[in-house]
Coordinates of C-alpha atoms and ligand atoms in Angstrom, one line a residue:
Chain A
M559 CA 0.0 0.0 0.0
Q560 CA 1.2 3.5 -0.7
K561 CA 2.5 5.0 2.5
T562 CA 2.3 8.7 1.7
Y563 CA -0.4 10.9 0.2
Y564 CA 1.9 12.5 -2.3
D565 CA 4.1 10.7 -4.9
P566 CA 6.3 12.9 -7.0
A567 CA 5.6 10.6 -10.0
D568 CA 1.9 11.6 -9.9
L569 CA 2.8 15.1 -11.1
K570 CA 3.7 13.5 -14.5
K571 CA 0.2 11.9 -14.6
F572 CA -1.6 15.2 -14.2
S573 CA -3.0 15.1 -17.7
K574 CA -4.6 11.8 -16.9
I575 CA -7.3 13.8 -15.0
S576 CA -8.9 14.3 -18.4
E577 CA -9.5 10.5 -18.8
W578 CA -12.5 10.6 -16.5
N579 CA -14.0 13.8 -17.9
E580 CA -12.5 14.6 -21.2
E581 CA -14.6 17.8 -21.8
L582 CA -13.8 19.6 -18.6
G583 CA -10.2 18.3 -18.6
A584 CA -9.6 19.6 -22.0
K585 CA -11.2 22.9 -21.1
F586 CA -9.0 23.2 -18.0
F587 CA -5.7 22.4 -19.7
D588 CA -6.6 24.8 -22.6
Y589 CA -7.3 27.5 -20.1
Y590 CA -4.2 26.7 -18.1
G591 CA -1.9 26.9 -21.1
K592 CA -3.5 30.2 -22.2
V593 CA -3.0 31.7 -18.7
F594 CA 0.7 31.2 -18.8
E595 CA 1.2 32.6 -22.3
E596 CA 2.9 36.0 -22.5
G597 CA 0.4 38.7 -22.3
A598 CA 0.5 42.0 -20.4
L599 CA 2.8 40.0 -18.0
T600 CA 5.8 38.1 -19.3
E601 CA 6.0 34.3 -18.9
R602 CA 8.8 34.8 -16.5
E603 CA 6.7 37.1 -14.3
K604 CA 3.8 34.6 -14.4
S605 CA 6.2 31.8 -13.4
L606 CA 7.3 33.8 -10.3
I607 CA 3.6 34.5 -9.4
A608 CA 2.8 30.8 -9.8
L609 CA 5.8 29.9 -7.5
A610 CA 4.6 32.2 -4.8
V611 CA 1.0 31.0 -5.1
S612 CA 2.2 27.4 -5.0
H613 CA 3.7 28.1 -1.6
T614 CA 0.6 29.8 -0.3
I615 CA -1.6 26.9 -1.3
Q616 CA 1.2 24.6 -0.2
C617 CA 1.0 22.3 -3.1
P618 CA 4.1 20.1 -3.3
Y619 CA 3.4 19.3 -7.0
C620 CA 3.2 23.0 -7.9
I621 CA 6.3 23.9 -5.8
D622 CA 8.2 21.2 -7.6
A623 CA 6.9 22.2 -11.0
Y624 CA 7.5 26.0 -10.6
T625 CA 10.9 25.7 -9.0
G626 CA 12.0 23.7 -12.0
D627 CA 10.2 26.1 -14.4
G628 CA 11.9 29.0 -12.7
L629 CA 15.4 27.4 -13.1
Q630 CA 14.7 26.7 -16.8
R631 CA 13.9 30.4 -17.3
G632 CA 17.0 31.5 -15.6
I633 CA 15.2 32.9 -12.6
T634 CA 17.7 33.3 -9.8
K635 CA 17.2 31.9 -6.2
E636 CA 17.2 35.5 -4.9
E637 CA 14.2 36.2 -7.1
M638 CA 12.5 33.0 -6.1
M639 CA 13.0 33.8 -2.4
E640 CA 11.7 37.4 -2.8
A641 CA 8.6 36.1 -4.5
L642 CA 8.0 33.7 -1.5
H643 CA 8.4 36.5 1.0
V644 CA 5.7 38.3 -0.9
A645 CA 3.5 35.3 -0.4
A646 CA 4.5 35.0 3.2
A647 CA 3.9 38.7 3.9
I648 CA 0.4 38.5 2.4
R649 CA -0.4 35.3 4.2
G650 CA 0.9 36.8 7.6
G651 CA -0.8 40.1 6.8
A652 CA -4.0 38.3 6.2
S653 CA -4.0 36.9 9.7
L654 CA -2.9 40.1 11.3
V655 CA -5.3 42.3 9.5
H656 CA -8.1 40.3 11.1
G657 CA -6.7 41.6 14.4
V658 CA -8.7 44.8 13.6
Q659 CA -11.9 42.7 13.9
M660 CA -10.6 41.3 17.2
M661 CA -9.9 44.8 18.4
N662 CA -13.3 46.1 17.3
K663 CA -15.0 43.3 19.2
V664 CA -12.9 43.8 22.4
N665 CA -13.5 47.5 22.2
K666 CA -17.2 46.9 21.8
L667 CA -17.6 44.4 24.6
E668 CA -15.1 45.7 27.2
M669 CA -16.1 48.5 29.6
Chain B
M206 CA 40.1 25.1 -8.7
L207 CA 38.2 22.0 -9.7
K208 CA 40.4 19.3 -11.3
S209 CA 39.6 17.4 -14.5
L210 CA 38.4 13.8 -14.2
H211 CA 41.7 12.8 -15.7
K212 CA 43.7 14.5 -13.0
R213 CA 41.4 13.1 -10.3
H214 CA 41.9 9.6 -11.7
S215 CA 38.2 9.3 -11.7
E216 CA 36.8 6.1 -13.2
L217 CA 34.6 8.4 -15.4
A218 CA 37.7 9.6 -17.1
N219 CA 37.4 6.3 -19.0
S220 CA 34.8 6.7 -21.8
K221 CA 34.0 3.0 -21.6
R222 CA 32.8 3.4 -18.1
Q223 CA 30.6 6.3 -19.2
L224 CA 29.1 4.2 -21.9
D225 CA 28.6 1.4 -19.4
I226 CA 26.6 3.7 -17.1
L227 CA 24.5 5.0 -20.1
S228 CA 23.7 1.5 -21.3
N229 CA 22.8 -0.2 -18.0
G230 CA 20.6 0.5 -15.1
I231 CA 17.3 2.2 -16.1
F232 CA 18.0 1.6 -19.8
K233 CA 18.8 -2.1 -19.3
N234 CA 15.9 -3.0 -16.9
G235 CA 13.4 -1.4 -19.3
D236 CA 12.4 1.5 -17.1
L237 CA 13.4 3.8 -20.0
P238 CA 13.7 3.1 -23.7
T239 CA 17.1 3.2 -25.2
F240 CA 17.7 6.0 -27.8
K241 CA 17.7 3.3 -30.5
E242 CA 14.3 2.1 -29.5
K243 CA 13.0 5.6 -29.3
I244 CA 14.0 6.7 -32.7
S245 CA 12.9 3.4 -34.1
E246 CA 9.3 4.3 -33.1
T247 CA 9.4 6.8 -35.9
N248 CA 11.5 4.8 -38.3
Q249 CA 14.5 7.1 -37.8
F250 CA 17.0 4.4 -37.0
P251 CA 19.8 4.2 -38.2
L252 CA 20.6 7.8 -38.1
K253 CA 22.4 8.6 -41.3
A254 CA 24.9 11.3 -42.1
K255 CA 23.8 13.7 -44.8
K256 CA 25.9 16.1 -46.9
L257 CA 28.7 17.7 -44.8
E258 CA 28.0 21.3 -43.9
I259 CA 30.0 21.8 -40.7
L260 CA 33.5 20.8 -40.0
Q261 CA 34.1 21.0 -36.2
I262 CA 37.7 20.9 -35.2
N263 CA 38.8 20.3 -31.6
V264 CA 42.3 21.7 -31.5
G265 CA 43.0 20.4 -28.0
Y266 CA 41.6 19.7 -24.6
M267 CA 43.8 22.3 -22.8
C268 CA 41.8 25.1 -21.2
N269 CA 42.4 27.9 -18.7
Q270 CA 39.1 27.0 -17.1
V271 CA 37.7 23.8 -15.4
C272 CA 34.0 24.2 -15.8
E273 CA 31.9 21.8 -13.7
H274 CA 29.7 20.7 -16.7
C275 CA 32.5 20.4 -19.3
H276 CA 31.8 17.5 -21.7
V277 CA 35.5 17.7 -22.8
D278 CA 36.9 17.2 -19.4
A279 CA 39.1 20.1 -20.3
G280 CA 41.5 21.9 -18.0
P281 CA 45.0 23.3 -17.6
D282 CA 46.3 19.8 -16.9
R283 CA 45.2 18.4 -20.3
K284 CA 48.1 18.3 -22.7
E285 CA 46.3 16.9 -25.8
I286 CA 47.0 19.6 -28.4
M287 CA 46.6 19.4 -32.2
S288 CA 49.9 19.5 -34.1
R289 CA 50.7 21.7 -37.1
E290 CA 51.0 18.6 -39.2
T291 CA 47.3 17.6 -38.4
M292 CA 46.2 21.2 -39.0
Q293 CA 47.9 21.1 -42.4
Q294 CA 46.0 17.9 -43.2
I295 CA 42.7 19.7 -42.3
L296 CA 43.6 22.7 -44.5
D297 CA 44.0 20.2 -47.4
V298 CA 40.6 18.9 -46.6
I299 CA 38.9 22.3 -46.3
K300 CA 40.0 23.0 -49.9
Q301 CA 38.0 20.1 -51.2
T302 CA 35.0 19.8 -48.9
S303 CA 31.5 20.9 -49.3
A304 CA 31.4 22.3 -45.8
H305 CA 30.4 26.0 -45.5
T306 CA 31.2 26.3 -41.8
L307 CA 34.4 25.7 -40.0
D308 CA 34.0 25.5 -36.3
L309 CA 37.0 25.6 -33.9
T310 CA 36.6 24.4 -30.5
G311 CA 38.6 23.0 -27.5
G312 CA 39.4 23.4 -24.6
A313 CA 40.4 26.9 -25.2
P314 CA 41.3 26.8 -28.9
E315 CA 43.4 30.0 -28.5
M316 CA 45.8 28.1 -26.3
N317 CA 47.1 25.9 -29.1
P318 CA 50.4 27.5 -30.1
N319 CA 49.5 27.1 -33.7
F320 CA 46.0 28.7 -33.4
K321 CA 46.8 32.0 -35.1
W322 CA 48.7 30.4 -37.9
F323 CA 45.8 27.9 -38.5
V324 CA 43.2 30.7 -38.5
E325 CA 45.2 32.7 -41.0
E326 CA 45.8 29.7 -43.3
A327 CA 42.2 28.5 -43.1
N328 CA 40.9 31.9 -43.9
K329 CA 42.9 32.0 -47.1
V330 CA 41.0 29.0 -48.3
G331 CA 37.8 31.1 -47.9
V332 CA 35.3 29.5 -45.5
K333 CA 31.8 31.1 -45.5
D334 CA 31.3 31.0 -41.7
F335 CA 34.4 30.6 -39.6
I336 CA 33.5 30.1 -35.9
V337 CA 35.8 30.1 -32.9
R338 CA 34.3 28.9 -29.7
S339 CA 36.0 31.2 -27.3
N340 CA 35.5 30.9 -23.5
L341 CA 36.0 34.7 -23.2
T342 CA 38.2 34.6 -20.1
I343 CA 41.2 33.5 -22.3
I344 CA 41.2 37.0 -23.8
T345 CA 41.9 38.5 -20.4
A346 CA 44.0 35.6 -18.9
N347 CA 47.3 36.8 -20.2
K348 CA 48.8 39.8 -22.0
K349 CA 49.6 37.7 -25.0
Y350 CA 45.9 37.1 -25.6
H351 CA 44.8 40.7 -25.3
D352 CA 45.0 41.3 -29.0
L353 CA 42.6 38.5 -29.8
P354 CA 39.6 40.8 -30.4
E355 CA 41.6 42.6 -33.1
F356 CA 42.9 39.3 -34.5
F357 CA 39.4 37.9 -34.7
K358 CA 38.2 41.1 -36.4
K359 CA 40.9 41.1 -38.9
H360 CA 39.9 37.6 -40.0
Q361 CA 36.2 38.2 -39.7
I362 CA 35.9 35.3 -37.2
H363 CA 32.4 34.5 -35.9
I364 CA 32.7 34.3 -32.1
V365 CA 30.5 31.9 -30.1
S366 CA 31.0 32.1 -26.3
S367 CA 29.6 30.5 -23.3
M368 CA 27.6 32.4 -20.7
P369 CA 25.4 30.4 -18.5
H370 CA 23.7 33.4 -16.8
W371 CA 23.7 37.1 -16.7
T372 CA 24.5 37.1 -13.0
K373 CA 27.9 36.5 -11.3
G374 CA 26.6 33.9 -8.8
K375 CA 25.2 31.4 -11.3
T376 CA 28.0 31.8 -13.8
D377 CA 30.9 31.4 -11.3
K378 CA 29.3 28.4 -9.8
Q379 CA 29.4 26.5 -13.1
R380 CA 32.5 28.0 -14.7
G381 CA 34.7 28.9 -11.7
D382 CA 35.4 31.9 -9.4
G383 CA 36.1 35.1 -11.3
V384 CA 34.9 33.8 -14.6
F385 CA 31.9 36.2 -14.7
D386 CA 33.9 39.4 -14.2
A387 CA 36.6 38.3 -16.7
S388 CA 33.9 37.3 -19.2
I389 CA 32.2 40.8 -18.9
T390 CA 35.6 42.4 -19.5
A391 CA 36.2 40.3 -22.5
L392 CA 32.7 41.0 -23.9
K393 CA 33.3 44.7 -23.5
M394 CA 36.7 44.3 -25.4
L395 CA 34.8 42.5 -28.2
N396 CA 32.1 45.1 -28.3
A397 CA 34.7 47.8 -28.4
V398 CA 36.1 46.5 -31.7
G399 CA 32.6 46.2 -33.1
Y400 CA 31.7 42.6 -32.2
G401 CA 28.0 41.9 -31.4
M402 CA 26.9 45.5 -32.1
P403 CA 23.5 45.9 -33.8
N404 CA 24.0 45.6 -37.6
S405 CA 27.6 44.7 -37.2
N406 CA 28.8 41.9 -39.4
L407 CA 31.3 40.9 -36.7
K408 CA 29.1 38.2 -35.2
L409 CA 29.1 37.5 -31.5
D410 CA 26.7 34.8 -30.2
L411 CA 26.4 33.4 -26.7
V412 CA 25.8 29.9 -25.6
Y413 CA 23.6 29.2 -22.6
N414 CA 24.0 25.9 -20.7
P415 CA 21.8 25.3 -17.7
T416 CA 23.6 25.6 -14.4
G417 CA 22.4 22.3 -13.0
A418 CA 20.4 19.2 -13.5
F419 CA 17.6 20.8 -15.5
L420 CA 16.8 21.5 -19.2
P421 CA 17.1 24.8 -20.9
G422 CA 14.0 26.9 -21.2
N423 CA 12.8 28.6 -24.4
Q424 CA 15.7 29.9 -26.4
S425 CA 14.1 33.1 -27.5
S426 CA 12.8 34.1 -24.1
L427 CA 16.2 33.4 -22.6
E428 CA 17.8 35.5 -25.3
K429 CA 15.5 38.4 -24.5
D430 CA 16.3 38.2 -20.8
F431 CA 20.1 38.0 -21.4
K432 CA 20.0 41.0 -23.8
K433 CA 18.0 43.1 -21.3
A434 CA 20.2 42.3 -18.4
L435 CA 23.6 42.5 -20.1
N436 CA 22.6 45.7 -21.7
A437 CA 21.2 47.3 -18.5
D438 CA 24.0 46.1 -16.2
F439 CA 27.0 46.4 -18.4
N440 CA 26.0 48.0 -21.7
I441 CA 27.0 44.8 -23.5
Q442 CA 25.6 43.8 -26.9
F443 CA 25.5 40.5 -28.6
H444 CA 23.6 38.9 -31.5
N445 CA 22.1 35.5 -30.8
L446 CA 21.8 33.2 -27.8
F447 CA 21.9 29.5 -28.3
A448 CA 20.3 27.4 -25.5
L449 CA 22.1 24.1 -25.3
T450 CA 21.2 21.1 -23.2
N451 CA 23.9 19.5 -21.1
L452 CA 24.6 16.0 -22.3
P453 CA 25.1 13.3 -19.7
I454 CA 28.7 12.6 -20.3
S455 CA 32.1 13.4 -18.8
R456 CA 32.1 16.0 -16.0
F457 CA 28.4 16.7 -16.3
L458 CA 27.7 12.9 -15.9
D459 CA 30.0 12.9 -12.9
Y460 CA 28.1 15.9 -11.4
L461 CA 24.7 14.1 -12.1
I462 CA 25.9 11.0 -10.3
A463 CA 27.5 12.8 -7.4
S464 CA 24.4 15.0 -6.8
D465 CA 22.1 12.0 -7.1
N466 CA 20.4 13.5 -10.1
Y467 CA 21.4 11.1 -12.8
E468 CA 18.2 9.1 -13.0
D469 CA 15.8 12.0 -12.7
Y470 CA 17.8 13.8 -15.4
M471 CA 17.6 10.9 -17.8
Y472 CA 13.8 10.6 -17.2
A473 CA 13.6 14.4 -17.9
L474 CA 15.5 14.0 -21.2
V475 CA 13.4 11.0 -22.3
E476 CA 10.2 12.7 -21.3
A477 CA 11.2 15.8 -23.3
Y478 CA 12.1 13.7 -26.4
N479 CA 11.0 15.4 -29.5
P480 CA 10.9 13.2 -32.6
K481 CA 10.9 16.3 -34.8
A482 CA 14.4 17.2 -33.6
V483 CA 15.9 13.9 -34.6
S484 CA 16.3 14.6 -38.3
N485 CA 18.2 17.7 -37.6
V486 CA 20.7 16.6 -34.9
M487 CA 24.1 18.0 -35.6
C488 CA 25.8 14.7 -36.4
T489 CA 23.7 14.5 -39.6
N490 CA 25.6 17.5 -41.2
T491 CA 28.7 17.8 -39.0
L492 CA 32.0 16.0 -38.7
S493 CA 34.1 16.4 -35.7
V494 CA 37.9 16.1 -35.8
S495 CA 39.9 15.4 -32.7
W496 CA 43.2 16.9 -31.8
D497 CA 45.0 13.9 -33.2
G498 CA 43.1 14.0 -36.5
Y499 CA 40.5 11.2 -35.9
L500 CA 36.9 11.7 -37.2
Y501 CA 33.8 11.5 -35.1
D502 CA 30.1 12.0 -35.7
C503 CA 30.1 14.9 -33.1
D504 CA 32.2 16.3 -30.3
F505 CA 30.3 14.2 -27.8
N506 CA 31.1 11.0 -29.6
Q507 CA 34.7 12.2 -29.7
M508 CA 34.7 12.4 -25.9
L509 CA 33.1 9.0 -25.7
N510 CA 35.7 7.6 -28.0
L511 CA 33.2 6.4 -30.6
P512 CA 34.9 7.0 -34.0
V513 CA 33.0 7.3 -37.2
N514 CA 31.6 4.1 -38.7
S515 CA 33.4 4.5 -42.0
K516 CA 36.6 3.3 -43.8
A517 CA 37.8 6.9 -43.6
K518 CA 38.7 7.2 -39.9
H519 CA 41.3 9.9 -40.0
I520 CA 41.5 13.3 -41.6
S521 CA 44.4 12.0 -43.7
E522 CA 42.0 9.5 -45.2
Y523 CA 39.1 12.0 -45.6
N524 CA 36.7 11.0 -48.4
E525 CA 33.4 12.7 -48.6
N526 CA 31.8 9.8 -50.6
L527 CA 32.9 7.3 -47.9
L528 CA 31.6 9.5 -45.1
E529 CA 28.3 10.6 -46.5
G530 CA 25.5 8.2 -45.7
R531 CA 27.4 6.5 -42.9
D532 CA 25.4 5.2 -39.9
I533 CA 25.8 7.4 -36.9
L534 CA 26.9 5.8 -33.6
I535 CA 24.4 6.5 -30.9
S536 CA 23.8 5.9 -27.2
Q537 CA 21.6 7.3 -24.5
H538 CA 23.6 10.6 -24.3
C539 CA 21.9 11.4 -27.7
Y540 CA 18.7 12.1 -25.8
G541 CA 20.4 15.4 -24.9
C542 CA 20.2 16.5 -28.6
T543 CA 16.4 15.7 -29.0
A544 CA 15.0 17.1 -25.8
G545 CA 12.4 19.8 -26.1
A546 CA 13.2 22.1 -29.0
G547 CA 16.4 20.1 -29.6
S548 CA 20.0 21.1 -29.0
S549 CA 23.0 21.5 -31.2
C550 CA 26.1 23.7 -31.3
Q551 CA 24.0 26.0 -33.4
G552 CA 21.2 26.2 -30.7
S553 CA 17.7 24.8 -30.8
L554 CA 16.7 22.6 -33.7
A555 CA 12.9 22.4 -34.0
Ligands
SF4_1436 S1 33.3 24.1 -20.9 FE1 34.7 25.2 -22.3 S2 35.7 26.8 -21.0 FE2 34.8 25.3 -19.6 S3 36.4 23.9 -19.2 FE3 35.3 23.0 -20.9 S4 36.4 23.7 -22.7 FE4 37.1 25.0 -21.0
SF4_1437 S1 25.1 13.1 -29.3 FE1 26.2 13.2 -31.3 S2 25.6 11.3 -32.2 FE2 24.2 11.6 -30.6 S3 22.4 12.7 -31.6 FE3 23.8 14.2 -30.7 S4 25.1 14.8 -32.3 FE4 24.2 12.9 -32.9

């Protein structure tokens, strides 16, 4: 029996998702491909955004994929780490900003 | 400074051992198809040599650098150097061949004591495209090389130079401490005499090799990024960027094994296999000549000691009719030429 939930080899099988629902699978992969094409943002910028988001959603497949993608594009480790700190800052900030709600509530309830 | 595999007495200095590794393990137990099996799927086996277009000459394995990924296992300790006699035999061949491109490589070709003589003589024969693969740092390494940019210009040499990244950190990690700064100085010297400038016919191209166990990204995107960064940071200009895949032989193979990346890298190469790149792999229109005059399908086969499958095995026996149509010798390293957009000394293929 498989002993872990994640197997790195499964990443390569991603496209198999379409086998159980071809129509939606195809639509998704079409969309995915389009999203990462150069537009107002470069492919390089999109790759860094994807890397940061991958860490936010903590998807090991995505982290693997977009670390490799970044290296292939010549993205430096300094750039990668800065992108991650953006993700971490937003994530930390999102917790902290709710502190205002806490403060409002305390202020309302306390004498 | 890193030492060559030869100097380290590494077992991988032996080409037989490299071929052993490439033929066994995952390729023996059926996990991955061999290159022969793969190209047979599209009826492209055996690979055949077409008309000769490029004569690539390795004038010696001596180099002032010891790059970590070097497929030649070059370095200051390598003493294999082409003699003037062999060069003369090559000059005789250039006069009669159909090749339009002469491509000098090494090691650092400029370190061969007969380098300048050979360039001058070969130029007299009138080659259409005369390439010298210069590692750049040789230009700054010693006073006696400082005049190389002028020399190249005088002979209208097409310069092709390695640059794995536009930042110092990544470049020095692959090519050695101080290589980035010296390369930038050399590129400025080349720009100063007109090389690489927009509309200049003094051609200066850069070669990008990934700085680790991954494949190169899209060549034109990388070229854009290189141009932008080198221009912004150093005001440096160049013409084209060729994105080359590192082939799993020699020092790069040693690195792959030591870093426990060998199998993953071979999987990545096989997964990125592009049947469309097969018909244009460089061995189909190139002949590689070693420092001692022997003929090979490509510089990689030269390093693996796989001589051409032809009666004409040495430059002194050169015969275009015998060589054309020969079967090319292949092994699993060939997957490096067919991954993604394909890879050759002239860049992407497909
Ligand atoms: S890659 Fe080129 S510059 Fe580096 S050691 Fe090998 S021959 Fe010399
Ligand atoms: S490694 Fe050499 S023989 Fe193999 S495909 Fe590439 S160019 Fe041809």
